[in-house]
Short mmCIF file of N, CA, C and O in Angstrom, two decimals:
data_model
loop_
_atom_site.label_atom_id
_atom_site.label_comp_id
_atom_site.label_asym_id
_atom_site.label_seq_id
_atom_site.Cartn_x
_atom_site.Cartn_y
_atom_site.Cartn_z
N UNK A 1 -21.83 44.67 37.38
CA UNK A 1 -20.70 43.76 37.42
C UNK A 1 -21.17 42.32 37.56
O UNK A 1 -20.63 41.43 36.90
N UNK A 2 -22.15 42.11 38.42
CA UNK A 2 -22.68 40.76 38.63
C UNK A 2 -23.31 40.22 37.34
O UNK A 2 -23.15 39.04 37.00
N UNK A 3 -24.04 41.08 36.59
CA UNK A 3 -24.67 40.66 35.34
C UNK A 3 -23.62 40.28 34.29
O UNK A 3 -23.81 39.32 33.54
N UNK A 4 -22.53 41.00 34.22
CA UNK A 4 -21.47 40.67 33.27
C UNK A 4 -20.86 39.31 33.59
O UNK A 4 -20.60 38.51 32.71
N UNK A 5 -20.65 39.07 34.88
CA UNK A 5 -20.10 37.79 35.30
C UNK A 5 -21.06 36.65 34.97
O UNK A 5 -20.64 35.61 34.43
N UNK A 6 -22.34 36.83 35.24
CA UNK A 6 -23.34 35.81 34.94
C UNK A 6 -23.44 35.57 33.44
O UNK A 6 -23.58 34.43 32.98
N UNK A 7 -23.39 36.64 32.64
CA UNK A 7 -23.42 36.50 31.18
C UNK A 7 -22.21 35.73 30.67
O UNK A 7 -22.32 34.90 29.77
N UNK A 8 -21.04 35.99 31.27
CA UNK A 8 -19.83 35.28 30.89
C UNK A 8 -19.95 33.79 31.21
O UNK A 8 -19.65 32.94 30.37
N UNK A 9 -20.42 33.48 32.42
CA UNK A 9 -20.59 32.07 32.82
C UNK A 9 -21.61 31.39 31.90
O UNK A 9 -21.37 30.28 31.41
N UNK A 10 -22.72 32.04 31.64
CA UNK A 10 -23.76 31.47 30.78
C UNK A 10 -23.20 31.24 29.38
O UNK A 10 -23.42 30.21 28.76
N UNK A 11 -22.43 32.20 28.87
CA UNK A 11 -21.84 32.06 27.54
C UNK A 11 -20.86 30.89 27.47
O UNK A 11 -20.85 30.15 26.48
N UNK A 12 -20.05 30.72 28.50
CA UNK A 12 -19.12 29.60 28.53
C UNK A 12 -19.85 28.26 28.59
O UNK A 12 -19.46 27.30 27.92
N UNK A 13 -20.90 28.18 29.37
CA UNK A 13 -21.68 26.95 29.46
C UNK A 13 -22.32 26.66 28.11
O UNK A 13 -22.27 25.53 27.62
N UNK A 14 -22.92 27.66 27.48
CA UNK A 14 -23.56 27.48 26.18
C UNK A 14 -22.53 27.04 25.13
O UNK A 14 -22.79 26.13 24.35
N UNK A 15 -21.38 27.67 25.15
CA UNK A 15 -20.31 27.30 24.21
C UNK A 15 -19.87 25.86 24.42
O UNK A 15 -19.67 25.11 23.46
N UNK A 16 -19.75 25.45 25.66
CA UNK A 16 -19.36 24.07 25.97
C UNK A 16 -20.37 23.08 25.42
O UNK A 16 -20.02 22.10 24.77
N UNK A 17 -21.66 23.33 25.66
CA UNK A 17 -22.69 22.40 25.19
C UNK A 17 -22.78 22.36 23.67
O UNK A 17 -22.90 21.30 23.09
N UNK A 18 -22.70 23.51 23.03
CA UNK A 18 -22.82 23.51 21.56
C UNK A 18 -21.59 22.90 20.91
O UNK A 18 -21.70 22.19 19.93
N UNK A 19 -20.39 23.15 21.46
CA UNK A 19 -19.19 22.58 20.84
C UNK A 19 -19.15 21.07 21.07
O UNK A 19 -18.70 20.33 20.21
N UNK A 20 -19.63 20.59 22.19
CA UNK A 20 -19.68 19.14 22.42
C UNK A 20 -20.65 18.49 21.45
O UNK A 20 -20.39 17.42 20.92
N UNK A 21 -21.75 19.13 21.21
CA UNK A 21 -22.73 18.57 20.27
C UNK A 21 -22.20 18.53 18.85
O UNK A 21 -22.48 17.60 18.11
N UNK A 22 -21.39 19.51 18.48
CA UNK A 22 -20.85 19.53 17.12
C UNK A 22 -19.76 18.49 16.93
O UNK A 22 -19.53 18.04 15.83
N UNK A 23 -19.09 18.11 18.00
CA UNK A 23 -17.98 17.18 17.84
C UNK A 23 -18.41 15.72 17.86
O UNK A 23 -17.60 14.85 17.61
N UNK A 24 -19.65 15.44 18.17
CA UNK A 24 -20.11 14.06 18.20
C UNK A 24 -20.22 13.53 16.78
O UNK A 24 -20.78 14.18 15.90
N UNK A 25 -19.65 12.36 16.55
CA UNK A 25 -19.69 11.75 15.23
C UNK A 25 -21.03 11.06 15.02
O UNK A 25 -21.43 10.22 15.83
N UNK A 26 -21.71 11.39 13.93
CA UNK A 26 -22.96 10.68 13.65
C UNK A 26 -22.67 9.24 13.25
O UNK A 26 -21.61 8.95 12.69
N UNK A 27 -23.57 8.35 13.55
CA UNK A 27 -23.41 6.95 13.16
C UNK A 27 -23.64 6.83 11.66
O UNK A 27 -24.56 7.42 11.12
N UNK A 28 -22.81 6.04 10.99
CA UNK A 28 -22.98 5.87 9.54
C UNK A 28 -24.28 5.13 9.23
O UNK A 28 -24.71 4.26 9.99
N UNK A 29 -24.87 5.48 8.12
CA UNK A 29 -26.11 4.83 7.68
C UNK A 29 -25.81 3.41 7.20
O UNK A 29 -24.66 3.05 6.98
N UNK A 30 -26.86 2.62 7.03
CA UNK A 30 -26.69 1.25 6.53
C UNK A 30 -26.07 1.27 5.13
O UNK A 30 -25.24 0.44 4.80
N UNK A 31 -26.48 2.26 4.30
CA UNK A 31 -25.91 2.36 2.96
C UNK A 31 -24.41 2.62 3.01
O UNK A 31 -23.64 2.07 2.23
N UNK A 32 -24.00 3.48 3.97
CA UNK A 32 -22.57 3.78 4.12
C UNK A 32 -21.82 2.53 4.57
O UNK A 32 -20.73 2.24 4.07
N UNK A 33 -22.38 1.78 5.50
CA UNK A 33 -21.73 0.55 5.97
C UNK A 33 -21.57 -0.46 4.84
O UNK A 33 -20.52 -1.10 4.71
N UNK A 34 -22.57 -0.60 3.99
CA UNK A 34 -22.50 -1.52 2.85
C UNK A 34 -21.44 -1.04 1.86
O UNK A 34 -20.64 -1.83 1.36
N UNK A 35 -21.42 0.28 1.59
CA UNK A 35 -20.42 0.83 0.67
C UNK A 35 -19.01 0.63 1.22
O UNK A 35 -18.09 0.32 0.47
N UNK A 36 -18.85 0.80 2.53
CA UNK A 36 -17.53 0.60 3.15
C UNK A 36 -17.06 -0.84 2.99
O UNK A 36 -15.89 -1.09 2.69
N UNK A 37 -17.95 -1.80 3.18
CA UNK A 37 -17.57 -3.21 3.00
C UNK A 37 -17.16 -3.47 1.55
O UNK A 37 -16.25 -4.25 1.28
N UNK A 38 -17.83 -2.80 0.61
CA UNK A 38 -17.48 -2.97 -0.80
C UNK A 38 -16.10 -2.38 -1.09
O UNK A 38 -15.37 -2.90 -1.94
N UNK A 39 -15.71 -1.32 -0.40
CA UNK A 39 -14.38 -0.72 -0.57
C UNK A 39 -13.31 -1.74 -0.16
O UNK A 39 -12.32 -1.94 -0.85
N UNK A 40 -13.52 -2.39 0.97
CA UNK A 40 -12.55 -3.37 1.46
C UNK A 40 -12.48 -4.55 0.50
O UNK A 40 -11.40 -4.97 0.10
N UNK A 41 -13.63 -5.09 0.09
CA UNK A 41 -13.69 -6.17 -0.90
C UNK A 41 -12.79 -7.34 -0.55
O UNK A 41 -12.64 -7.73 0.60
N UNK A 42 -12.15 -7.90 -1.58
CA UNK A 42 -11.19 -9.00 -1.42
C UNK A 42 -9.81 -8.37 -1.26
O UNK A 42 -9.22 -7.91 -2.23
N UNK A 43 -9.32 -8.33 -0.04
CA UNK A 43 -8.07 -7.63 0.23
C UNK A 43 -6.87 -8.35 -0.39
O UNK A 43 -6.93 -9.53 -0.70
N UNK A 44 -5.80 -7.59 -0.54
CA UNK A 44 -4.54 -8.11 -1.07
C UNK A 44 -3.50 -7.91 0.01
O UNK A 44 -3.41 -6.82 0.60
N UNK A 45 -2.68 -8.91 0.27
CA UNK A 45 -1.62 -8.79 1.27
C UNK A 45 -0.27 -8.71 0.57
O UNK A 45 0.09 -9.57 -0.22
N UNK A 46 0.44 -7.62 0.88
CA UNK A 46 1.76 -7.39 0.32
C UNK A 46 2.66 -6.88 1.45
O UNK A 46 2.27 -5.96 2.18
N UNK A 47 3.84 -7.47 1.56
CA UNK A 47 4.75 -7.17 2.67
C UNK A 47 3.98 -7.35 3.97
O UNK A 47 3.42 -8.39 4.20
N UNK A 48 3.94 -6.33 4.79
CA UNK A 48 3.21 -6.41 6.05
C UNK A 48 1.90 -5.63 6.00
O UNK A 48 1.37 -5.22 7.02
N UNK A 49 1.38 -5.43 4.78
CA UNK A 49 0.17 -4.63 4.59
C UNK A 49 -0.97 -5.45 4.02
O UNK A 49 -0.77 -6.27 3.13
N UNK A 50 -2.15 -5.15 4.51
CA UNK A 50 -3.37 -5.63 3.88
C UNK A 50 -3.98 -4.42 3.19
O UNK A 50 -4.14 -3.37 3.81
N UNK A 51 -4.29 -4.55 1.92
CA UNK A 51 -4.74 -3.42 1.11
C UNK A 51 -6.19 -3.63 0.70
O UNK A 51 -6.55 -4.71 0.20
N UNK A 52 -7.01 -2.61 0.89
CA UNK A 52 -8.39 -2.68 0.43
C UNK A 52 -8.41 -2.89 -1.08
O UNK A 52 -7.53 -2.41 -1.80
N UNK A 53 -9.43 -3.57 -1.56
CA UNK A 53 -9.49 -3.90 -2.99
C UNK A 53 -9.73 -2.67 -3.85
O UNK A 53 -9.24 -2.60 -4.98
N UNK A 54 -10.47 -1.69 -3.34
CA UNK A 54 -10.86 -0.53 -4.16
C UNK A 54 -10.54 0.78 -3.47
O UNK A 54 -10.43 0.86 -2.24
N UNK A 55 -10.42 1.83 -4.29
CA UNK A 55 -10.37 3.20 -3.78
C UNK A 55 -11.75 3.56 -3.25
O UNK A 55 -12.76 2.96 -3.64
N UNK A 56 -11.81 4.60 -2.41
CA UNK A 56 -13.11 5.17 -2.08
C UNK A 56 -13.68 5.77 -3.35
O UNK A 56 -12.95 6.14 -4.26
N UNK A 57 -14.99 5.85 -3.43
CA UNK A 57 -15.68 6.22 -4.67
C UNK A 57 -15.43 7.64 -5.14
O UNK A 57 -15.70 7.95 -6.29
N UNK A 58 -14.95 8.49 -4.27
CA UNK A 58 -14.73 9.88 -4.67
C UNK A 58 -13.45 10.41 -4.05
O UNK A 58 -13.00 9.91 -3.02
N UNK A 59 -12.87 11.40 -4.69
CA UNK A 59 -11.72 12.08 -4.10
C UNK A 59 -12.22 12.85 -2.88
O UNK A 59 -13.39 13.26 -2.82
N UNK A 60 -11.34 13.04 -1.91
CA UNK A 60 -11.75 13.74 -0.70
C UNK A 60 -10.60 14.50 -0.08
O UNK A 60 -9.43 14.26 -0.42
N UNK A 61 -10.95 15.41 0.82
CA UNK A 61 -9.94 16.18 1.54
C UNK A 61 -9.19 15.25 2.50
O UNK A 61 -9.62 14.13 2.78
N UNK A 62 -8.09 15.73 3.03
CA UNK A 62 -7.28 14.94 3.95
C UNK A 62 -8.08 14.53 5.19
O UNK A 62 -8.06 13.36 5.58
N UNK A 63 -8.79 15.47 5.79
CA UNK A 63 -9.56 15.17 7.00
C UNK A 63 -10.65 14.15 6.69
O UNK A 63 -10.86 13.19 7.44
N UNK A 64 -11.34 14.31 5.56
CA UNK A 64 -12.36 13.34 5.17
C UNK A 64 -11.74 11.97 4.90
O UNK A 64 -12.33 10.94 5.22
N UNK A 65 -10.53 11.95 4.34
CA UNK A 65 -9.85 10.69 4.05
C UNK A 65 -9.50 9.96 5.35
O UNK A 65 -9.69 8.75 5.46
N UNK A 66 -9.00 10.70 6.33
CA UNK A 66 -8.70 10.08 7.63
C UNK A 66 -9.96 9.47 8.23
O UNK A 66 -9.94 8.34 8.72
N UNK A 67 -11.05 10.23 8.19
CA UNK A 67 -12.31 9.74 8.76
C UNK A 67 -12.87 8.55 8.01
O UNK A 67 -13.38 7.60 8.62
N UNK A 68 -12.78 8.57 6.69
CA UNK A 68 -13.32 7.48 5.88
C UNK A 68 -12.56 6.18 6.17
O UNK A 68 -13.18 5.12 6.31
N UNK A 69 -11.24 6.26 6.27
CA UNK A 69 -10.46 5.06 6.57
C UNK A 69 -10.75 4.56 7.98
O UNK A 69 -10.92 3.35 8.20
N UNK A 70 -10.82 5.46 8.94
CA UNK A 70 -11.12 5.07 10.32
C UNK A 70 -12.50 4.44 10.43
O UNK A 70 -12.71 3.51 11.22
N UNK A 71 -13.44 4.93 9.65
CA UNK A 71 -14.82 4.41 9.67
C UNK A 71 -14.88 2.94 9.25
O UNK A 71 -15.79 2.21 9.65
N UNK A 72 -13.89 2.49 8.48
CA UNK A 72 -13.84 1.08 8.08
C UNK A 72 -13.61 0.17 9.28
O UNK A 72 -13.95 -1.00 9.24
N UNK A 73 -13.02 0.71 10.36
CA UNK A 73 -12.79 -0.05 11.58
C UNK A 73 -11.65 -1.04 11.46
O UNK A 73 -10.93 -1.08 10.46
N UNK A 74 -11.46 -1.85 12.50
CA UNK A 74 -10.50 -2.96 12.51
C UNK A 74 -9.10 -2.60 12.03
O UNK A 74 -8.46 -3.37 11.31
N UNK A 75 -8.62 -1.39 12.36
CA UNK A 75 -7.24 -1.03 12.02
C UNK A 75 -7.01 -0.43 10.65
O UNK A 75 -5.87 -0.13 10.29
N UNK A 76 -8.07 -0.23 9.85
CA UNK A 76 -7.90 0.39 8.54
C UNK A 76 -7.49 1.83 8.72
O UNK A 76 -7.96 2.53 9.61
N UNK A 77 -6.59 2.28 7.85
CA UNK A 77 -6.05 3.63 7.98
C UNK A 77 -5.57 4.15 6.64
O UNK A 77 -5.47 3.40 5.66
N UNK A 78 -5.23 5.41 6.63
CA UNK A 78 -4.60 6.04 5.48
C UNK A 78 -3.12 5.63 5.49
O UNK A 78 -2.48 5.64 6.54
N UNK A 79 -2.56 5.22 4.36
CA UNK A 79 -1.16 4.77 4.36
C UNK A 79 -0.17 5.91 4.59
O UNK A 79 -0.42 7.05 4.19
N UNK A 80 0.95 5.59 5.23
CA UNK A 80 2.02 6.58 5.35
C UNK A 80 2.83 6.57 4.05
O UNK A 80 2.53 5.83 3.12
N UNK A 81 3.89 7.37 3.99
CA UNK A 81 4.67 7.49 2.75
C UNK A 81 5.30 6.16 2.33
O UNK A 81 5.28 5.81 1.15
N UNK A 82 5.86 5.43 3.27
CA UNK A 82 6.48 4.14 2.94
C UNK A 82 5.45 3.15 2.42
O UNK A 82 5.70 2.42 1.46
N UNK A 83 4.27 3.14 3.05
CA UNK A 83 3.21 2.24 2.61
C UNK A 83 2.68 2.63 1.23
O UNK A 83 2.38 1.76 0.41
N UNK A 84 2.61 3.93 0.95
CA UNK A 84 2.20 4.37 -0.39
C UNK A 84 3.21 3.92 -1.43
O UNK A 84 2.83 3.55 -2.54
N UNK A 85 4.49 3.93 -1.08
CA UNK A 85 5.52 3.44 -2.01
C UNK A 85 5.31 1.96 -2.31
O UNK A 85 5.47 1.53 -3.45
N UNK A 86 4.95 1.19 -1.28
CA UNK A 86 4.66 -0.24 -1.49
C UNK A 86 3.47 -0.40 -2.44
O UNK A 86 3.50 -1.21 -3.36
N UNK A 87 2.44 0.42 -2.24
CA UNK A 87 1.28 0.36 -3.13
C UNK A 87 1.67 0.70 -4.56
O UNK A 87 1.27 0.03 -5.51
N UNK A 88 2.46 1.76 -4.71
CA UNK A 88 2.86 2.19 -6.05
C UNK A 88 3.71 1.11 -6.73
O UNK A 88 3.50 0.80 -7.91
N UNK A 89 4.66 0.55 -6.02
CA UNK A 89 5.55 -0.46 -6.59
C UNK A 89 4.80 -1.75 -6.96
O UNK A 89 5.25 -2.50 -7.81
N UNK A 90 3.65 -1.97 -6.33
CA UNK A 90 2.88 -3.19 -6.57
C UNK A 90 1.50 -2.89 -7.16
O UNK A 90 0.58 -3.69 -7.02
N UNK A 91 1.38 -1.75 -7.83
CA UNK A 91 0.06 -1.32 -8.29
C UNK A 91 -0.56 -2.28 -9.31
O UNK A 91 -1.77 -2.44 -9.35
N UNK A 92 0.24 -2.92 -10.12
CA UNK A 92 -0.30 -3.88 -11.10
C UNK A 92 -0.88 -5.09 -10.39
O UNK A 92 -1.95 -5.58 -10.75
N UNK A 93 -0.18 -5.58 -9.39
CA UNK A 93 -0.64 -6.75 -8.64
C UNK A 93 -1.89 -6.40 -7.81
O UNK A 93 -2.81 -7.20 -7.71
N UNK A 94 -1.90 -5.21 -7.22
CA UNK A 94 -3.03 -4.79 -6.38
C UNK A 94 -4.24 -4.46 -7.25
O UNK A 94 -5.34 -4.93 -6.99
N UNK A 95 -4.04 -3.65 -8.27
CA UNK A 95 -5.10 -3.29 -9.20
C UNK A 95 -6.13 -2.30 -8.67
O UNK A 95 -6.10 -1.89 -7.52
N UNK A 96 -7.03 -1.92 -9.57
CA UNK A 96 -8.17 -1.06 -9.27
C UNK A 96 -7.82 0.36 -8.81
O UNK A 96 -8.60 0.98 -8.11
N UNK A 97 -6.67 0.86 -9.20
CA UNK A 97 -6.32 2.24 -8.87
C UNK A 97 -6.97 3.14 -9.92
O UNK A 97 -6.70 3.02 -11.10
N UNK A 98 -7.82 4.03 -9.45
CA UNK A 98 -8.57 4.91 -10.36
C UNK A 98 -8.02 6.33 -10.39
O UNK A 98 -8.26 7.07 -11.32
N UNK A 99 -7.33 6.73 -9.34
CA UNK A 99 -6.88 8.11 -9.22
C UNK A 99 -5.45 8.32 -9.67
O UNK A 99 -4.74 7.37 -10.02
N UNK A 100 -5.05 9.57 -9.65
CA UNK A 100 -3.67 9.94 -9.95
C UNK A 100 -2.90 10.15 -8.65
O UNK A 100 -1.87 9.55 -8.44
N UNK A 101 -3.41 11.04 -7.81
CA UNK A 101 -2.75 11.36 -6.55
C UNK A 101 -3.47 10.69 -5.38
O UNK A 101 -4.69 10.74 -5.30
N UNK A 102 -2.69 10.06 -4.47
CA UNK A 102 -3.25 9.38 -3.31
C UNK A 102 -2.69 9.98 -2.03
O UNK A 102 -1.48 10.16 -1.90
N UNK A 103 -3.59 10.29 -1.08
CA UNK A 103 -3.19 10.86 0.19
C UNK A 103 -2.30 9.93 0.98
O UNK A 103 -2.51 8.73 1.04
N UNK A 104 -1.33 10.52 1.64
CA UNK A 104 -0.53 9.87 2.67
C UNK A 104 -1.07 10.34 4.02
O UNK A 104 -1.76 11.36 4.10
N UNK A 105 -0.73 9.63 5.08
CA UNK A 105 -1.14 10.07 6.42
C UNK A 105 -0.13 11.06 7.00
O UNK A 105 -0.38 11.65 8.04
N UNK A 106 0.99 11.27 6.33
CA UNK A 106 2.07 12.08 6.88
C UNK A 106 1.96 13.54 6.48
O UNK A 106 1.88 13.87 5.30
N UNK A 107 2.00 14.38 7.50
CA UNK A 107 1.96 15.83 7.29
C UNK A 107 3.36 16.36 6.99
O UNK A 107 4.35 15.85 7.49
N UNK A 108 3.40 17.41 6.19
CA UNK A 108 4.63 18.15 5.97
C UNK A 108 4.64 19.36 6.91
O UNK A 108 5.59 19.61 7.62
N UNK A 109 3.55 20.11 6.90
CA UNK A 109 3.31 21.24 7.78
C UNK A 109 1.90 21.11 8.33
O UNK A 109 1.19 20.15 8.01
N UNK A 110 1.48 22.08 9.11
CA UNK A 110 0.16 22.03 9.74
C UNK A 110 -0.95 21.79 8.73
O UNK A 110 -1.82 20.95 8.93
N UNK A 111 -0.95 22.51 7.63
CA UNK A 111 -2.00 22.39 6.63
C UNK A 111 -1.51 21.79 5.32
O UNK A 111 -2.09 22.02 4.27
N UNK A 112 -0.43 21.04 5.38
CA UNK A 112 0.14 20.46 4.18
C UNK A 112 0.47 18.99 4.44
O UNK A 112 1.12 18.66 5.43
N UNK A 113 0.01 18.13 3.53
CA UNK A 113 0.17 16.68 3.69
C UNK A 113 0.75 16.11 2.40
O UNK A 113 0.46 16.59 1.30
N UNK A 114 1.54 15.07 2.53
CA UNK A 114 2.11 14.40 1.37
C UNK A 114 1.04 13.62 0.60
O UNK A 114 0.08 13.13 1.18
N UNK A 115 1.26 13.52 -0.69
CA UNK A 115 0.48 12.62 -1.52
C UNK A 115 1.43 12.04 -2.56
O UNK A 115 2.51 12.57 -2.80
N UNK A 116 1.05 10.90 -3.14
CA UNK A 116 1.88 10.26 -4.15
C UNK A 116 1.13 10.25 -5.47
O UNK A 116 -0.04 9.89 -5.53
N UNK A 117 1.84 10.64 -6.53
CA UNK A 117 1.28 10.61 -7.87
C UNK A 117 1.49 9.21 -8.43
O UNK A 117 2.63 8.76 -8.58
N UNK A 118 0.40 8.51 -8.73
CA UNK A 118 0.51 7.14 -9.23
C UNK A 118 0.70 7.08 -10.74
O UNK A 118 0.84 5.99 -11.29
N UNK A 119 0.77 8.22 -11.41
CA UNK A 119 1.10 8.21 -12.84
C UNK A 119 2.60 8.12 -13.05
O UNK A 119 3.06 7.41 -13.94
N UNK A 120 3.37 8.83 -12.20
CA UNK A 120 4.83 8.83 -12.41
C UNK A 120 5.63 8.48 -11.15
O UNK A 120 6.85 8.46 -11.18
N UNK A 121 4.97 8.21 -10.03
CA UNK A 121 5.65 7.82 -8.80
C UNK A 121 6.22 8.96 -7.98
O UNK A 121 6.83 8.73 -6.94
N UNK A 122 6.01 10.19 -8.45
CA UNK A 122 6.54 11.33 -7.70
C UNK A 122 5.73 11.56 -6.42
O UNK A 122 4.59 11.13 -6.31
N UNK A 123 6.39 12.23 -5.48
CA UNK A 123 5.73 12.57 -4.23
C UNK A 123 5.75 14.08 -4.08
O UNK A 123 6.74 14.72 -4.42
N UNK A 124 4.67 14.63 -3.57
CA UNK A 124 4.57 16.06 -3.38
C UNK A 124 3.71 16.29 -2.15
O UNK A 124 3.30 15.34 -1.49
N UNK A 125 3.42 17.54 -1.86
CA UNK A 125 2.52 17.86 -0.76
C UNK A 125 1.41 18.76 -1.29
O UNK A 125 1.55 19.39 -2.34
N UNK A 126 0.31 18.80 -0.56
CA UNK A 126 -0.83 19.60 -0.96
C UNK A 126 -1.55 20.07 0.29
O UNK A 126 -1.39 19.50 1.38
N UNK A 127 -2.36 21.11 0.12
CA UNK A 127 -3.16 21.64 1.21
C UNK A 127 -4.17 20.59 1.66
O UNK A 127 -4.72 19.86 0.83
N UNK A 128 -4.43 20.53 2.96
CA UNK A 128 -5.34 19.52 3.50
C UNK A 128 -6.76 19.63 2.96
O UNK A 128 -7.51 18.67 3.00
N UNK A 129 -7.13 20.79 2.43
CA UNK A 129 -8.48 20.95 1.88
C UNK A 129 -8.57 20.50 0.42
O UNK A 129 -9.66 20.38 -0.12
N UNK A 130 -7.42 20.25 -0.21
CA UNK A 130 -7.44 19.72 -1.58
C UNK A 130 -8.02 18.32 -1.56
O UNK A 130 -8.13 17.69 -0.52
N UNK A 131 -8.37 17.82 -2.73
CA UNK A 131 -8.96 16.49 -2.81
C UNK A 131 -8.08 15.55 -3.62
O UNK A 131 -7.61 15.91 -4.70
N UNK A 132 -7.87 14.36 -3.06
CA UNK A 132 -7.10 13.31 -3.71
C UNK A 132 -7.80 11.97 -3.50
O UNK A 132 -8.71 11.86 -2.68
N UNK A 133 -7.34 10.96 -4.20
CA UNK A 133 -7.89 9.62 -4.06
C UNK A 133 -7.41 9.00 -2.75
O UNK A 133 -6.42 9.44 -2.16
N UNK A 134 -8.13 7.95 -2.33
CA UNK A 134 -7.83 7.31 -1.05
C UNK A 134 -7.92 5.79 -1.20
O UNK A 134 -8.90 5.27 -1.71
N UNK A 135 -6.86 5.11 -0.74
CA UNK A 135 -6.85 3.65 -0.66
C UNK A 135 -6.48 3.30 0.78
O UNK A 135 -5.43 3.72 1.28
N UNK A 136 -7.32 2.55 1.45
CA UNK A 136 -7.11 2.17 2.85
C UNK A 136 -6.19 0.96 2.96
O UNK A 136 -6.21 0.08 2.10
N UNK A 137 -5.39 0.95 4.01
CA UNK A 137 -4.51 -0.18 4.31
C UNK A 137 -4.59 -0.48 5.82
O UNK A 137 -5.07 0.33 6.59
N UNK A 138 -4.09 -1.64 6.18
CA UNK A 138 -3.90 -1.96 7.60
C UNK A 138 -2.77 -2.96 7.72
O UNK A 138 -2.55 -3.80 6.84
N UNK A 139 -2.01 -2.85 8.83
CA UNK A 139 -0.92 -3.80 9.04
C UNK A 139 -1.49 -5.16 9.43
O UNK A 139 -2.59 -5.25 9.97
N UNK A 140 -0.77 -6.22 9.10
CA UNK A 140 -1.18 -7.54 9.56
C UNK A 140 0.00 -8.30 10.12
O UNK A 140 1.13 -7.94 9.97
#
């Protein structure tokens, strides 16, 4: 009985240490920091939004999109549905949109998030593991 209890305690301690180690965010490399600055570029201000000049270089999952925008720092984030509508309505003025579907920060269900189709302006939802384009914004 004592051995089972000790094994349980040891297992919980080991689980705690390994899960803490896995949750630590690695620091971005210098190349990543330079690429992130290039994404922001010469920002455009529309309504109460500051919009990064470029999309991220690749489509990404919802979780990766949240992390990529947060990594930019200084309040950069994934746009919500209303902010995506502002981007869509002003896409000619903003420019440099390369993708079709852009992630929103708003969830529909636990594993389903809204995205906006920039070809026709429609809005839909997709699984968080799907990949869509990402444009970062921040309020000003």
